PDB file of C-alpha atoms in Angstrom:
ATOM      1  CA  MET D   1     -44.140  32.807  68.339  1.00 51.00           C
ATOM      2  CA  MET D   2     -47.821  32.690  68.648  1.00 60.00           C
ATOM      3  CA  VAL D   3     -49.967  30.231  70.282  1.00 69.00           C
ATOM      4  CA  ALA D   4     -52.955  29.449  67.441  1.00 65.00           C
ATOM      5  CA  HIS D   5     -55.525  30.516  70.417  1.00 65.00           C
ATOM      6  CA  GLN D   6     -53.908  33.745  69.993  1.00 72.00           C
ATOM      7  CA  LYS D   7     -53.686  34.214  66.446  1.00 70.00           C
ATOM      8  CA  LEU D   8     -57.817  32.665  66.770  1.00 68.00           C
ATOM      9  CA  SER D   9     -58.124  35.603  69.155  1.00 75.00           C
ATOM     10  CA  LEU D  10     -56.314  38.015  67.044  1.00 77.00           C
ATOM     11  CA  TRP D  11     -58.925  37.141  64.281  1.00 72.00           C
ATOM     12  CA  THR D  12     -62.036  37.374  66.017  1.00 75.00           C
ATOM     13  CA  ALA D  13     -61.227  40.966  66.921  1.00 75.00           C
ATOM     14  CA  ALA D  14     -60.307  41.946  63.053  1.00 75.00           C
ATOM     15  CA  LEU D  15     -63.898  40.873  61.947  1.00 73.00           C
ATOM     16  CA  ILE D  16     -65.877  42.287  65.039  1.00 75.00           C
ATOM     17  CA  LYS D  17     -64.514  45.378  64.471  1.00 75.00           C
ATOM     18  CA  ALA D  18     -65.175  45.098  60.740  1.00 73.00           C
ATOM     19  CA  ILE D  19     -68.231  44.271  61.411  1.00 72.00           C
ATOM     20  CA  GLY D  20     -69.035  48.289  61.883  1.00 72.00           C
ATOM     21  CA  GLN D  21     -67.941  48.973  59.238  1.00 68.00           C
ATOM     22  CA  LEU D  22     -68.946  47.407  56.323  1.00 65.00           C
ATOM     23  CA  ASN D  23     -67.865  49.084  53.109  1.00 62.00           C
ATOM     24  CA  ARG D  24     -68.813  49.278  49.453  1.00 56.00           C
ATOM     25  CA  VAL D  25     -71.392  46.679  49.638  1.00 55.00           C
ATOM     26  CA  ALA D  26     -73.489  46.385  46.400  1.00 54.00           C
ATOM     27  CA  GLY D  27     -76.310  47.502  45.369  1.00 56.00           C
ATOM     28  CA  GLY D  28     -78.699  44.911  43.375  1.00 59.00           C
ATOM     29  CA  ASP D  29     -77.141  46.804  40.242  1.00 56.00           C
ATOM     30  CA  SER D  30     -73.823  45.986  41.640  1.00 55.00           C
ATOM     31  CA  VAL D  31     -73.057  49.555  40.664  1.00 56.00           C
ATOM     32  CA  SER D  32     -73.841  51.554  43.678  1.00 55.00           C
ATOM     33  CA  HIS D  33     -72.225  50.457  47.073  1.00 56.00           C
ATOM     34  CA  PHE D  34     -73.493  51.399  50.450  1.00 59.00           C
ATOM     35  CA  GLN D  35     -71.726  52.077  54.055  1.00 62.00           C
ATOM     36  CA  MET D  36     -73.466  48.822  55.817  1.00 67.00           C
ATOM     37  CA  GLY D  37     -72.592  50.114  58.921  1.00 71.00           C
ATOM     38  CA  PRO D  38     -74.711  49.013  61.796  1.00 80.00           C
ATOM     39  CA  ARG D  39     -77.500  52.287  63.075  1.00 85.00           C
ATOM     40  CA  SER D  40     -77.688  50.247  65.755  1.00 88.00           C
ATOM     41  CA  ILE D  41     -76.681  47.225  67.766  1.00 89.00           C
ATOM     42  CA  ILE D  42     -77.176  45.109  70.760  1.00 91.00           C
ATOM     43  CA  ILE D  43     -75.053  42.756  72.086  1.00 90.00           C
ATOM     44  CA  ARG D  44     -74.958  39.952  74.846  1.00 92.00           C
ATOM     45  CA  LEU D  45     -72.447  38.152  76.450  1.00 90.00           C
ATOM     46  CA  THR D  46     -72.526  35.265  78.100  1.00 90.00           C
ATOM     47  CA  PRO D  47     -71.988  32.106  78.872  1.00 90.00           C
ATOM     48  CA  SER D  48     -75.567  30.764  77.523  1.00 90.00           C
ATOM     49  CA  LEU D  49     -75.461  28.214  74.412  1.00 90.00           C
ATOM     50  CA  VAL D  50     -79.547  30.075  73.673  1.00 90.00           C
ATOM     51  CA  ALA D  51     -79.889  33.926  73.561  1.00 88.00           C
ATOM     52  CA  GLY D  52     -82.960  34.109  75.759  1.00 90.00           C
ATOM     53  CA  TYR D  53     -84.526  37.144  73.304  1.00 91.00           C
ATOM     54  CA  ASP D  54     -85.397  37.663  69.869  1.00 90.00           C
ATOM     55  CA  ASN D  55     -82.197  38.618  68.663  1.00 84.00           C
ATOM     56  CA  TYR D  56     -84.356  39.747  65.746  1.00 84.00           C
ATOM     57  CA  GLY D  57     -86.371  41.902  67.713  1.00 83.00           C
ATOM     58  CA  PHE D  58     -86.301  45.497  65.752  1.00 84.00           C
ATOM     59  CA  GLN D  59     -88.637  47.535  64.079  1.00 85.00           C
ATOM     60  CA  GLU D  60     -89.146  49.094  60.756  1.00 85.00           C
ATOM     61  CA  ASP D  61     -89.246  52.131  63.173  1.00 83.00           C
ATOM     62  CA  GLY D  62     -85.719  51.571  64.725  1.00 78.00           C
ATOM     63  CA  SER D  63     -87.654  50.137  67.958  1.00 82.00           C
ATOM     64  CA  PHE D  64     -86.170  47.390  69.419  1.00 88.00           C
ATOM     65  CA  LYS D  65     -89.456  44.944  71.018  1.00 87.00           C
ATOM     66  CA  GLU D  66     -87.717  43.747  74.104  1.00 91.00           C
ATOM     67  CA  LEU D  67     -85.881  46.331  75.864  1.00 93.00           C
ATOM     68  CA  ASN D  68     -88.873  46.810  78.261  1.00 93.00           C
ATOM     69  CA  ARG D  69     -87.970  43.408  79.025  1.00 94.00           C
ATOM     70  CA  LEU D  70     -83.858  45.181  80.299  1.00 94.00           C
ATOM     71  CA  VAL D  71     -85.780  47.722  81.989  1.00 95.00           C
ATOM     72  CA  ASN D  72     -88.086  45.393  84.030  1.00 95.00           C
ATOM     73  CA  GLY D  73     -84.944  43.241  85.024  1.00 94.00           C
ATOM     74  CA  GLU D  74     -86.351  40.113  83.369  1.00 95.00           C
ATOM     75  CA  LEU D  75     -83.011  40.056  81.576  1.00 95.00           C
ATOM     76  CA  PRO D  76     -79.466  40.281  82.588  1.00 96.00           C
ATOM     77  CA  GLY D  77     -78.145  43.647  82.241  1.00 96.00           C
ATOM     78  CA  GLN D  78     -74.315  43.051  82.213  1.00 96.00           C
ATOM     79  CA  GLU D  79     -74.816  40.764  80.368  1.00 95.00           C
ATOM     80  CA  PHE D  80     -75.660  43.534  77.572  1.00 96.00           C
ATOM     81  CA  TRP D  81     -74.481  46.453  75.141  1.00 95.00           C
ATOM     82  CA  LEU D  82     -75.881  48.328  73.255  1.00 95.00           C
ATOM     83  CA  GLY D  83     -75.147  50.869  70.691  1.00 94.00           C
ATOM     84  CA  GLY D  84     -76.126  52.816  68.190  1.00 92.00           C
ATOM     85  CA  GLU D  85     -78.636  55.030  66.910  1.00 92.00           C
ATOM     86  CA  ILE D  86     -81.504  52.905  69.720  1.00 93.00           C
ATOM     87  CA  VAL D  87     -78.712  54.785  72.528  1.00 96.00           C
ATOM     88  CA  ARG D  88     -78.903  58.505  70.835  1.00 95.00           C
ATOM     89  CA  GLN D  89     -82.657  58.171  70.910  1.00 93.00           C
ATOM     90  CA  MET D  90     -83.464  56.648  74.506  1.00 95.00           C
ATOM     91  CA  SER D  91     -85.344  58.983  76.964  1.00 95.00           C
ATOM     92  CA  GLN D  92     -82.731  59.960  80.336  1.00 97.00           C
ATOM     93  CA  ASP D  93     -85.303  58.082  82.035  1.00 97.00           C
ATOM     94  CA  ILE D  94     -84.936  54.860  80.286  1.00 96.00           C
ATOM     95  CA  LYS D  95     -80.962  55.632  80.261  1.00 97.00           C
ATOM     96  CA  GLN D  96     -81.204  55.711  83.626  1.00 97.00           C
ATOM     97  CA  LYS D  97     -82.868  52.229  84.432  1.00 97.00           C
ATOM     98  CA  LEU D  98     -80.882  50.202  82.342  1.00 97.00           C
ATOM     99  CA  ALA D  99     -77.902  52.334  83.887  1.00 97.00           C
ATOM    100  CA  ASP D 100     -79.258  50.695  87.187  1.00 97.00           C
ATOM    101  CA  ARG D 101     -79.212  46.847  86.163  1.00 97.00           C
ATOM    102  CA  HIS D 102     -75.763  47.751  84.411  1.00 97.00           C
ATOM    103  CA  VAL D 103     -76.995  46.961  80.914  1.00 97.00           C
ATOM    104  CA  HIS D 104     -73.499  48.975  79.238  1.00 97.00           C
ATOM    105  CA  LEU D 105     -75.119  52.114  76.815  1.00 98.00           C
ATOM    106  CA  ILE D 106     -72.134  53.403  73.915  1.00 96.00           C
ATOM    107  CA  ASP D 107     -74.271  55.789  71.795  1.00 96.00           C
ATOM    108  CA  SER D 108     -71.582  55.101  68.874  1.00 92.00           C
ATOM    109  CA  PRO D 109     -71.941  51.110  66.967  1.00 89.00           C
ATOM    110  CA  GLN D 110     -68.252  50.803  66.073  1.00 88.00           C
ATOM    111  CA  LYS D 111     -67.166  52.294  70.006  1.00 92.00           C
ATOM    112  CA  LEU D 112     -69.175  49.465  70.586  1.00 91.00           C
ATOM    113  CA  LEU D 113     -68.003  46.729  69.024  1.00 89.00           C
ATOM    114  CA  ALA D 114     -64.699  47.775  70.630  1.00 88.00           C
ATOM    115  CA  GLU D 115     -65.338  47.517  74.190  1.00 90.00           C
ATOM    116  CA  VAL D 116     -67.199  44.687  73.361  1.00 90.00           C
ATOM    117  CA  SER D 117     -63.768  42.880  71.641  1.00 87.00           C
ATOM    118  CA  GLN D 118     -62.227  44.118  74.797  1.00 86.00           C
ATOM    119  CA  GLN D 119     -64.482  42.294  77.157  1.00 86.00           C
ATOM    120  CA  PHE D 120     -64.339  38.684  75.694  1.00 81.00           C
ATOM    121  CA  LEU D 121     -60.734  38.981  74.461  1.00 79.00           C
ATOM    122  CA  GLY D 122     -59.452  41.107  76.957  1.00 75.00           C
ATOM    123  CA  GLY D 123     -57.229  42.917  74.791  1.00 55.00           C
ATOM    124  CA  ALA D 124     -56.243  40.883  71.388  1.00 49.00           C
TER     125      ALA D 124
END
């Protein structure tokens, strides 16, 4: 028999996966449907109750203004997961600096979400 926390873990894992696969989201007139999967995603897994960074930090050009804080070691790199276009467009120099800070860099937002789910829920 599945206990309540196992059911919650399975539900949470499914929700995390769904974030990367939003589809058929209606436009203003509900005639057109759009895929709404994230182009870029940044996740912080931390015991802290506050984010500690501007989690709405994406700019119109797709850049993330808090990236320098990760590169400079101001934020704990091992707690951050970056995925998608933001990673694919990074220079090799920045990727290496972030890797040196133990930031998780993954090209695919969907793969990132799967790995975060695994890390966070332990394979639920």
